[in-house]
CSV table of C-alpha atoms and ligand atoms in Angstrom, one decimal:
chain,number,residue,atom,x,y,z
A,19,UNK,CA,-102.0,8.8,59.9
A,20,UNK,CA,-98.7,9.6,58.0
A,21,UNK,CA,-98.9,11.6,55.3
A,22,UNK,CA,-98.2,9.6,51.7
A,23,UNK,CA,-95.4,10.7,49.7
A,24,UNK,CA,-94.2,9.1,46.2
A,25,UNK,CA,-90.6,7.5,46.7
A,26,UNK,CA,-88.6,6.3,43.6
A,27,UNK,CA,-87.1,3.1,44.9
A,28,UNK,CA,-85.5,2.0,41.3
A,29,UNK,CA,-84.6,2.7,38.1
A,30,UNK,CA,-84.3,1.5,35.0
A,31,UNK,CA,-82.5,2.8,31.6
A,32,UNK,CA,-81.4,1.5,28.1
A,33,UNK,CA,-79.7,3.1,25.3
A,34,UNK,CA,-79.3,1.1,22.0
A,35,UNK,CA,-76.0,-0.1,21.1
A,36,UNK,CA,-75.6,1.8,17.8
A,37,UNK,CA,-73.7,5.4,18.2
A,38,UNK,CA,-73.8,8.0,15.7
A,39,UNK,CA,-71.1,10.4,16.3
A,40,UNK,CA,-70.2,14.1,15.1
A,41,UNK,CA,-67.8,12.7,12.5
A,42,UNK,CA,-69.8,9.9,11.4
A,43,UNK,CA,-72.3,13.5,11.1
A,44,UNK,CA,-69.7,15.1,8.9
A,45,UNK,CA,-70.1,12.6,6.4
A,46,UNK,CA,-74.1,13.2,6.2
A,47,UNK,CA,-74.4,17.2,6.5
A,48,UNK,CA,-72.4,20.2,6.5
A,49,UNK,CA,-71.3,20.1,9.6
A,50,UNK,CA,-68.4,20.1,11.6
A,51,UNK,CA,-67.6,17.8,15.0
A,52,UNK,CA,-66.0,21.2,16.7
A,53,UNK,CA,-69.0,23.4,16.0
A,54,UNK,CA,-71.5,20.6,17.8
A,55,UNK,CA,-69.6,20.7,20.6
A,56,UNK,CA,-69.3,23.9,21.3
A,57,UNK,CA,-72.8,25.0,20.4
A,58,UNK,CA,-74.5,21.9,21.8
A,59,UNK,CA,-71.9,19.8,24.1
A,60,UNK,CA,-72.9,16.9,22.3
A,61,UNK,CA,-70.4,14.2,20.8
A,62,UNK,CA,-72.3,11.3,19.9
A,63,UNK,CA,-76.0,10.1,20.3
A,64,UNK,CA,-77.5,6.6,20.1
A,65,UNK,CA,-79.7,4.9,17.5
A,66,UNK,CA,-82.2,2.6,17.3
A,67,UNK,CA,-81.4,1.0,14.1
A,68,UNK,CA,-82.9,-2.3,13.9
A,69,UNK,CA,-85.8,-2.4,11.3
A,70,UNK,CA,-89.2,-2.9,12.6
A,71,UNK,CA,-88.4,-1.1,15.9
A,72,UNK,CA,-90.2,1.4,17.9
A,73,UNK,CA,-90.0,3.3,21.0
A,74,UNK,CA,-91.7,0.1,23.2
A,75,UNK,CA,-88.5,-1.6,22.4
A,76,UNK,CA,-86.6,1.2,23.9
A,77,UNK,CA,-89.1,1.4,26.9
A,78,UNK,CA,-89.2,-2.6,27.4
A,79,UNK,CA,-85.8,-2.9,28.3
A,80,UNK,CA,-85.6,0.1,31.0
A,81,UNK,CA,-89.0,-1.4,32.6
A,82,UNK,CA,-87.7,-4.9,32.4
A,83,UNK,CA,-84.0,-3.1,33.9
A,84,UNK,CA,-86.3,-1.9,36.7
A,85,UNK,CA,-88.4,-4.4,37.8
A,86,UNK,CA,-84.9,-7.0,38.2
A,87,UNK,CA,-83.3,-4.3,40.3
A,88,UNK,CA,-86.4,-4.0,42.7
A,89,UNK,CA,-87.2,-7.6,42.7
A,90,UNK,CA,-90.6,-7.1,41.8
A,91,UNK,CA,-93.3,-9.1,39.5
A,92,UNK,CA,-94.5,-7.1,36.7
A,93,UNK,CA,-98.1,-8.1,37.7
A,94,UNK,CA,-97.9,-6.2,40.9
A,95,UNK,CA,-97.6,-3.1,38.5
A,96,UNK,CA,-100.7,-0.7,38.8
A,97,UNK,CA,-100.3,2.2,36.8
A,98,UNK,CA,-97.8,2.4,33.5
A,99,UNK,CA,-97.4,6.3,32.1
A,100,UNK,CA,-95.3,6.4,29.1
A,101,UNK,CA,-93.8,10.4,28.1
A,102,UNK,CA,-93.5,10.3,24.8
A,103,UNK,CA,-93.7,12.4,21.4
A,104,UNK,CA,-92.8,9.3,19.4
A,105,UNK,CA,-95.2,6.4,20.2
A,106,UNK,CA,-95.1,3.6,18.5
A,107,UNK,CA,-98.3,4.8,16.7
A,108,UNK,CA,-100.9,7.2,17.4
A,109,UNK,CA,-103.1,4.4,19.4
A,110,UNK,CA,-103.3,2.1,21.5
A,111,UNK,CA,-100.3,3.9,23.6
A,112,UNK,CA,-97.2,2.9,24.0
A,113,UNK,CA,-97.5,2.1,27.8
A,114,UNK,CA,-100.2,-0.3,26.6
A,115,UNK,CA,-97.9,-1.9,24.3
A,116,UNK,CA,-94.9,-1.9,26.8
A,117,UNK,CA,-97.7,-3.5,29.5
A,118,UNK,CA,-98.0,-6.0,27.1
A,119,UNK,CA,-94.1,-6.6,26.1
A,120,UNK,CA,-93.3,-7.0,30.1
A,121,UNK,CA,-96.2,-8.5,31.4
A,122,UNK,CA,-97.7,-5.8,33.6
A,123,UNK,CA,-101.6,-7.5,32.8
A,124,UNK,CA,-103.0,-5.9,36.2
A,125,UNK,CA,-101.7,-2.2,34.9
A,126,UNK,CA,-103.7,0.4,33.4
A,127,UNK,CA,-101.6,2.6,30.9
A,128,UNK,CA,-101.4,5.5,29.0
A,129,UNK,CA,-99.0,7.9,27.1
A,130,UNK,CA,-98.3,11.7,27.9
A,131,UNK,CA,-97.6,14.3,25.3
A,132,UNK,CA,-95.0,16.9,27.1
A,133,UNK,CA,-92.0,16.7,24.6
A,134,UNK,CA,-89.1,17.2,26.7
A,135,UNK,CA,-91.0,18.3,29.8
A,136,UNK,CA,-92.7,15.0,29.3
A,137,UNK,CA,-90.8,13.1,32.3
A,138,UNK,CA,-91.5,15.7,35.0
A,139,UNK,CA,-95.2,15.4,34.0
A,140,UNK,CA,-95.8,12.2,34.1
A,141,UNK,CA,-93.9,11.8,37.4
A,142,UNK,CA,-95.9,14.2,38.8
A,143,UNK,CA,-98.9,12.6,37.7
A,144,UNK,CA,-97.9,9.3,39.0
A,145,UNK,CA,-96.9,10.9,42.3
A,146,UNK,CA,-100.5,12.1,42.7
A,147,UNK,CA,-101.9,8.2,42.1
A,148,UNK,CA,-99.7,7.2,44.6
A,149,UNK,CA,-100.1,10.1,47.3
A,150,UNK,CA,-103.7,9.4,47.3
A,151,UNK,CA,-103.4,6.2,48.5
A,152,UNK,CA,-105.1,4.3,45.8
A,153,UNK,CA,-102.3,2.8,43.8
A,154,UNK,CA,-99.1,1.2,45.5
A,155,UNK,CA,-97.0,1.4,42.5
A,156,UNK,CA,-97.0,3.3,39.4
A,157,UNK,CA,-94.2,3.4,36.7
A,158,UNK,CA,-93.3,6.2,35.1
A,159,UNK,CA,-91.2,6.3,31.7
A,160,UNK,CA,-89.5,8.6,29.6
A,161,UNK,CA,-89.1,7.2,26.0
A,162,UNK,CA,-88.3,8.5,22.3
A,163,UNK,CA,-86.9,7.1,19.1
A,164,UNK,CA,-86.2,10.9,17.8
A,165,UNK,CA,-84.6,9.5,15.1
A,166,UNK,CA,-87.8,8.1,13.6
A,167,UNK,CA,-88.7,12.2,13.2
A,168,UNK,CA,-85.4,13.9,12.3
A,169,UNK,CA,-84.3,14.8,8.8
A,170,UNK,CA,-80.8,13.3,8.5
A,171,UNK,CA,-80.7,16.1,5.6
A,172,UNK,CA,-81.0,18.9,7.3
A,173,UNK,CA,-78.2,19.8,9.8
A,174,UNK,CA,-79.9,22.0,12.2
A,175,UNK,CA,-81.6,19.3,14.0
A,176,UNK,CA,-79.7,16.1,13.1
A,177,UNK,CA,-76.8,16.6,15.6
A,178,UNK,CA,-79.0,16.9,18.4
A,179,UNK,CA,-81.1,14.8,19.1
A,180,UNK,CA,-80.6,11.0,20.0
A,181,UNK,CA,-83.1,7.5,20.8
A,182,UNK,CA,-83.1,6.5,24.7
A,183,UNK,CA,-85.6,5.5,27.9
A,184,UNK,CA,-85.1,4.9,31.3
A,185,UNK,CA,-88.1,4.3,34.0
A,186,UNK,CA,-88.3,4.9,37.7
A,187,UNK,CA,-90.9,2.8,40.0
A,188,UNK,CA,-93.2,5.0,42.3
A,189,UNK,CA,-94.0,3.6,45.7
A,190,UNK,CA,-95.5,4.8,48.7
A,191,UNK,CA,-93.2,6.5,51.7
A,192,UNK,CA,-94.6,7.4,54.9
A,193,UNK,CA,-91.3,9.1,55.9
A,194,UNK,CA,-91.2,11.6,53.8
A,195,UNK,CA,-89.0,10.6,50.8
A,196,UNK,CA,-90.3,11.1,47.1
A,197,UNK,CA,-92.0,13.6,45.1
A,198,UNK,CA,-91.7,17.4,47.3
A,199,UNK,CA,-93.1,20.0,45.3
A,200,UNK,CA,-93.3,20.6,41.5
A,201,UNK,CA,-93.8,23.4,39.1
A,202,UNK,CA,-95.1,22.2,35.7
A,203,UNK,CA,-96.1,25.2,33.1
A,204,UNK,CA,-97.0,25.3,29.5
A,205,UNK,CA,-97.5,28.0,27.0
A,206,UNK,CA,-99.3,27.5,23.6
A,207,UNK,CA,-97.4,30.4,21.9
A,208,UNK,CA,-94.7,27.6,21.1
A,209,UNK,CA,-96.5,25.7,19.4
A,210,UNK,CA,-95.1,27.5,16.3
A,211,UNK,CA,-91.4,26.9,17.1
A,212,UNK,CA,-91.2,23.4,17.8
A,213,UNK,CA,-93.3,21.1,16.3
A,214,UNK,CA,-94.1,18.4,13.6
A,215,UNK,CA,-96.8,19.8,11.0
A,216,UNK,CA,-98.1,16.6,9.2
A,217,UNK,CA,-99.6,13.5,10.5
A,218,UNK,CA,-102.4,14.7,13.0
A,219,UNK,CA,-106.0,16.0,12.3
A,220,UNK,CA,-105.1,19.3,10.9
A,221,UNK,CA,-102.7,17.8,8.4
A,222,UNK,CA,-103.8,14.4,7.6
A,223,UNK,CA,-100.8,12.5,5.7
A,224,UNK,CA,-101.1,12.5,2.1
A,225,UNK,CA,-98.2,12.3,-0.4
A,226,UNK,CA,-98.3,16.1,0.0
A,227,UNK,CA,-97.1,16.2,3.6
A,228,UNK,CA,-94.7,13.7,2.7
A,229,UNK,CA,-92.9,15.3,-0.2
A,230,UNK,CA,-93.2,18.5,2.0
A,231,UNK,CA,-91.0,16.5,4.7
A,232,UNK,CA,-94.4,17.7,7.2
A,233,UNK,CA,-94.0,14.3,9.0
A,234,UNK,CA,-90.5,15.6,10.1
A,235,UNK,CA,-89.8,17.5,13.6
A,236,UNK,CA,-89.3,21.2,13.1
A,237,UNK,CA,-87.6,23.2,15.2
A,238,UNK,CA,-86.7,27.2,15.2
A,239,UNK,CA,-83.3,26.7,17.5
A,240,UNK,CA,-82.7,30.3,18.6
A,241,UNK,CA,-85.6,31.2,18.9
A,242,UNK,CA,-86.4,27.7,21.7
A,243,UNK,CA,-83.0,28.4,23.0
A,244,UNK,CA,-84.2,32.0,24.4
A,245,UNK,CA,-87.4,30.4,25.6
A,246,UNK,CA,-85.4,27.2,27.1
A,247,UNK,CA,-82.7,29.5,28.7
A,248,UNK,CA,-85.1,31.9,31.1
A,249,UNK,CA,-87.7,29.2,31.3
A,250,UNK,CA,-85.4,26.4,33.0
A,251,UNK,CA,-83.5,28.9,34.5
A,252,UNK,CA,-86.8,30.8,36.4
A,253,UNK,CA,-88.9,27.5,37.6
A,254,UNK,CA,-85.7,26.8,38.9
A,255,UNK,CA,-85.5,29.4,41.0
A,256,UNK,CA,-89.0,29.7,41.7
A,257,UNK,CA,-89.4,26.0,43.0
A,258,UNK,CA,-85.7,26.2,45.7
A,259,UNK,CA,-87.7,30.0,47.1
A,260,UNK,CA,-90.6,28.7,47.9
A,261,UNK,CA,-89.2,25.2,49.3
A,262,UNK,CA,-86.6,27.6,51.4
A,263,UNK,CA,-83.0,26.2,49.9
A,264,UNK,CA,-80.8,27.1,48.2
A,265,UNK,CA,-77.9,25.6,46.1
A,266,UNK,CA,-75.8,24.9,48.9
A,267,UNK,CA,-79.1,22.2,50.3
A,268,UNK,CA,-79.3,20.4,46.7
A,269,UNK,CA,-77.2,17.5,45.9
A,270,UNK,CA,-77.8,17.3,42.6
A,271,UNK,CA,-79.4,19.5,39.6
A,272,UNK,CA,-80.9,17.2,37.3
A,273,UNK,CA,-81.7,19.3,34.0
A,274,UNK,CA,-83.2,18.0,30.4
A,275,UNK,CA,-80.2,17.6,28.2
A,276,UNK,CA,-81.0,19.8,25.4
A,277,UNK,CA,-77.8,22.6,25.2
A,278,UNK,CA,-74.8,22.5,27.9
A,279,UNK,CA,-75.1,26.5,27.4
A,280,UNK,CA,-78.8,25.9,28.5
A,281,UNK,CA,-77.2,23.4,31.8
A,282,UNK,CA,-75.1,26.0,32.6
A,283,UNK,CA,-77.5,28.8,32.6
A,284,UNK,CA,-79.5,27.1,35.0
A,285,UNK,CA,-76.9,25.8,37.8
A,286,UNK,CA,-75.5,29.6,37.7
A,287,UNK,CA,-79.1,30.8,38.1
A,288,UNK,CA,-79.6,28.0,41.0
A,289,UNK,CA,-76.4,28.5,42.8
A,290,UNK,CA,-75.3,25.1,41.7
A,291,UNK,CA,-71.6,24.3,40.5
A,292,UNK,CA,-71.1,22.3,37.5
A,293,UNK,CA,-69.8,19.4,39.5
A,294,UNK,CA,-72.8,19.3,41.5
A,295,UNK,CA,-74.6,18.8,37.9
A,296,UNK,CA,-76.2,15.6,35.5
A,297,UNK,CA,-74.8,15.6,32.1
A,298,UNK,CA,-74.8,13.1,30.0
A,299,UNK,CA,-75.5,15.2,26.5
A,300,UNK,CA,-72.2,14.5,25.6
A,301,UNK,CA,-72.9,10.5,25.2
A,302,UNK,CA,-76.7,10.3,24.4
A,303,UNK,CA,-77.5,14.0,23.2
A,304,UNK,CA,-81.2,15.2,23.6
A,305,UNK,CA,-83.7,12.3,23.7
A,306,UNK,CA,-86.6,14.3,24.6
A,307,UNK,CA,-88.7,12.5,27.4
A,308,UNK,CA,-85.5,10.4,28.5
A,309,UNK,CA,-82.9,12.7,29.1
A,310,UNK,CA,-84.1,13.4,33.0
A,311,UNK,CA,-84.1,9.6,33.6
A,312,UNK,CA,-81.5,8.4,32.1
A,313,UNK,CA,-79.3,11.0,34.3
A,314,UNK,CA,-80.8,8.8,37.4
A,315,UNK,CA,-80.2,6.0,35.6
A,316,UNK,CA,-76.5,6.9,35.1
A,317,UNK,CA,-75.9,8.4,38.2
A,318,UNK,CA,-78.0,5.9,40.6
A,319,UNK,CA,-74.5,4.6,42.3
A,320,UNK,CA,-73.4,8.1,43.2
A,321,UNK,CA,-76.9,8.8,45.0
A,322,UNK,CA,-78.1,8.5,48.8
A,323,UNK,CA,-81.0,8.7,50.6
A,324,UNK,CA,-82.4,11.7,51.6
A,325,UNK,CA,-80.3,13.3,48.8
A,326,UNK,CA,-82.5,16.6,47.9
A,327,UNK,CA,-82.2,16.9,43.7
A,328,UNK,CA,-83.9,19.0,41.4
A,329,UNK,CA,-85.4,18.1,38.0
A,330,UNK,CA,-85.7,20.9,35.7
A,331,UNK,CA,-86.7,20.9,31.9
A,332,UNK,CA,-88.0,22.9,29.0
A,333,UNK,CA,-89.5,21.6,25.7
A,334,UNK,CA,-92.0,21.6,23.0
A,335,UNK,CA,-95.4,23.3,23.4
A,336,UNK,CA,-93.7,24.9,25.1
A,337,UNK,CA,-93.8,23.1,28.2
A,338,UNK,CA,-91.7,23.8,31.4
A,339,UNK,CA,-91.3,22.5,35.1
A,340,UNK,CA,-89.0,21.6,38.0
A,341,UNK,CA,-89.3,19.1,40.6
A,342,UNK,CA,-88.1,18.5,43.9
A,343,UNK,CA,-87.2,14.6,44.9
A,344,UNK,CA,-85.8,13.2,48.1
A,345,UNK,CA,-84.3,10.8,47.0
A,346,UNK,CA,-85.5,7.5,48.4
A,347,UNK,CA,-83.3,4.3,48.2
B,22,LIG,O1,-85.2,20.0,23.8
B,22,LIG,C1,-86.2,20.8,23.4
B,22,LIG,C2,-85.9,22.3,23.4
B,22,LIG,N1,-84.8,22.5,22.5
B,22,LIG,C3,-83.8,23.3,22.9
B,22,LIG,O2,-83.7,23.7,24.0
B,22,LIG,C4,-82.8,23.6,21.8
B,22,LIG,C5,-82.5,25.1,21.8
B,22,LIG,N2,-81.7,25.5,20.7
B,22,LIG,C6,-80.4,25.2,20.6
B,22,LIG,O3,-79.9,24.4,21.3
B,22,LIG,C7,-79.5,25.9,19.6
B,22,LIG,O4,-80.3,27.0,19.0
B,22,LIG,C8,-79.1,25.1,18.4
B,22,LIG,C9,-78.0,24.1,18.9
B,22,LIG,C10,-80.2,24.3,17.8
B,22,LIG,C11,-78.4,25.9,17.3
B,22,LIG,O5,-77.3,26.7,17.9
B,22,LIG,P1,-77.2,28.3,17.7
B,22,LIG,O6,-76.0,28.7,18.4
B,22,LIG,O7,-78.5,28.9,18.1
B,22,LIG,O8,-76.9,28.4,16.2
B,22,LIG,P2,-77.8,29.2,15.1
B,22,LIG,O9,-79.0,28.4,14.7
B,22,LIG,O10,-77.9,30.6,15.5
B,22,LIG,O11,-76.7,29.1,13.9
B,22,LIG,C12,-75.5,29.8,13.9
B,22,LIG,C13,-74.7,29.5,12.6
B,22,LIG,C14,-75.5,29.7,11.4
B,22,LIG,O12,-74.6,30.2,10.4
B,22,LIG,P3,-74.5,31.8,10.0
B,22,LIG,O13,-75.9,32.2,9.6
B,22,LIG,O14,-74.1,32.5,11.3
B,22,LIG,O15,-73.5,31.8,9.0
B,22,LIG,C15,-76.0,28.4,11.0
B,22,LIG,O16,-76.3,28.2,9.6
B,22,LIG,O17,-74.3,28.1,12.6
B,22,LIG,C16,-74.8,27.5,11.4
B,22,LIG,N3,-75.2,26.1,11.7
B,22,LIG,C17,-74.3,25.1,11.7
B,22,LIG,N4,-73.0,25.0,11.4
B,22,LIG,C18,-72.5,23.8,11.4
B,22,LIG,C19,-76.4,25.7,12.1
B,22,LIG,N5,-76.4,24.4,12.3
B,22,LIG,C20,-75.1,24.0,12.1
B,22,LIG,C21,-74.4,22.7,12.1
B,22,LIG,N6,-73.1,22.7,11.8
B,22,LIG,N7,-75.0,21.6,12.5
């Protein structure tokens, strides 16, 4: 028998209408649309505005986007894995909830912690459900409302960061197309440079952690960009020499959307030129678990079968990884 690979045969992605952009930035913080773009490459991010909403109703839309394109029932949906640092609330999961919003009834679901590494988890994950031949199809998402968690006072992390999801299906391929190889590290040291204090068993909230602004992300920039810059850069590397390629064999590079200096790092370090590339910072800025998919998302037209890509990110926990997809539809 054919050995099981996991194939993404669709994609799905949805960014909310409402942009927030480095001038409408100015008016908020001390901050200038020049210095976001050349430090970050960012010029505007999208916002989930509406009152009441929550990162299912970013997630709904991109499964919903996915399961038209494929033609499929959500019912004959297996597994649902949600990557997320912004859930709707701490339980039940936000997969459950999105299960629930699309009518996925015969799924089981769950949500993975991995900050912006979260995506390249949770597809790896799902790849191993499929390659062992017990579920036919597995969803994997990348979600975050990162606006529900950033201090719009505070201009260090305000210009980055930006609400998105996209989803891709997992299905089996007996020809080889899917999931290759993945490197997926993490590294507790970081855990006290990027993080959100209040909220969680060692902080419960109290009025305390909320006057203290605990409940808001926290982030020590240059200190994660050093971290980000090797880290992305390395598993890079590390995944291409031990698959045997190079730059010249990958079609795409497919990197979390955190810093265009980051990007660029890691496409020099990978032999990759910048037109060879995924970036979409620019439009969306960092949103976390969704950056990697949304790149499919955006890019699905200009991609072929058999296409060798490369997923590479770095985030909170820290947590770091790359991936190697042929790509399958
Ligand atoms: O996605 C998860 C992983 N996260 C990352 O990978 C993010 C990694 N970090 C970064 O991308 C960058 O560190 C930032 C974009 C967050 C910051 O860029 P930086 O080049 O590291 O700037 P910095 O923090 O060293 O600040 C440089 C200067 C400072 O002024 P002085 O001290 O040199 O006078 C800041 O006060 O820029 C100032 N600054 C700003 N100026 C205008 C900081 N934020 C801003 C701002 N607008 N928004």
């Amino acid at each position: 028998m054919s050995k099981i690979t996991a194939a993404i045969t669709a994609v799905g992605g949805f960014v909310p209408e409402t942009k927030l952009t480095n001038f409408d930035l100015e008016k908020m913080v001390d901050t200038n649309d020049e210095w976001i773009r050349t430090r970050t490459g960012i010029s505007e991010r999208r916002i989930l505005r509406e009152p009441g909403s929550a990162t299912s109703d970013l997630g709904t839309p991109a499964v919903l986007d996915l399961l038209i394109k494929r033609g499929i029932d959500p019912l004959e949906i297996d597994c649902v894995i949600c990557a997320t640092v912004t859930p709707d609330m701490f339980f039940p999961s936000t997969a459950n909830i999105i299960s629930h919003k699309v009518g996925m009834s015969n799924a089981f679901g769950y949500d993975l912690s991995a900050a912006c590494s979260g995506f390249l988890f949770a597809l790896t994950t799902g790849a191993s459900y499929i390659e062992s031949g017990r579920y036919k199809k597995v969803v994997v998402i990348g979600a975050d409302k990162m606006s529900s968690i950033i201090d719009y006072t505070e201009r260090n992390n305000c210009i980055i960061f930006g609400d998105g999801a996209a989803a891709v299906l997992l299905e089996p391929s007996t020809d080889g197309y899917g999931v290759q190889d993945s490197i997926l590290k993490s590294d507790g040291v970081g855990k006290d440079f990027l993080y959100i204090k209040g909220g969680g068993s060692l902080r419960p909230s109290t009025v305390e952690t909320v006057l203290a602004k605990e409940h808001y992300m926290h982030q020590e920039g240059k200190t994660v960009f050093k971290y980000a810059v090797t880290g992305m850069a390395d598993v890079s590397a590390e995944l291409l020499e031990r698959n045997n390629l190079t730059g010249e064999d990958i079609a795409w590079l497919v990197p979390h959307q955190a810093n265009l200096r980051i990007i660029d790092a890691t496409a020099k370090r990978v032999g990759m030129p910048i037109e060879k590339v995924m970036i979409n910072i620019d439009r969306y800025g960092n949103t976390t678990a969704a950056t990697i998919p949304l790149c499919l998302w955006d890019w699905q037209d200009k991609l072929n079968k058999g296409d060798n890509i490369v997923l590479a990110a770095f985030g909170g926990g820290f947590t770091w990884g790359a991936t190697l997809i042929k790509w399958g539809f």
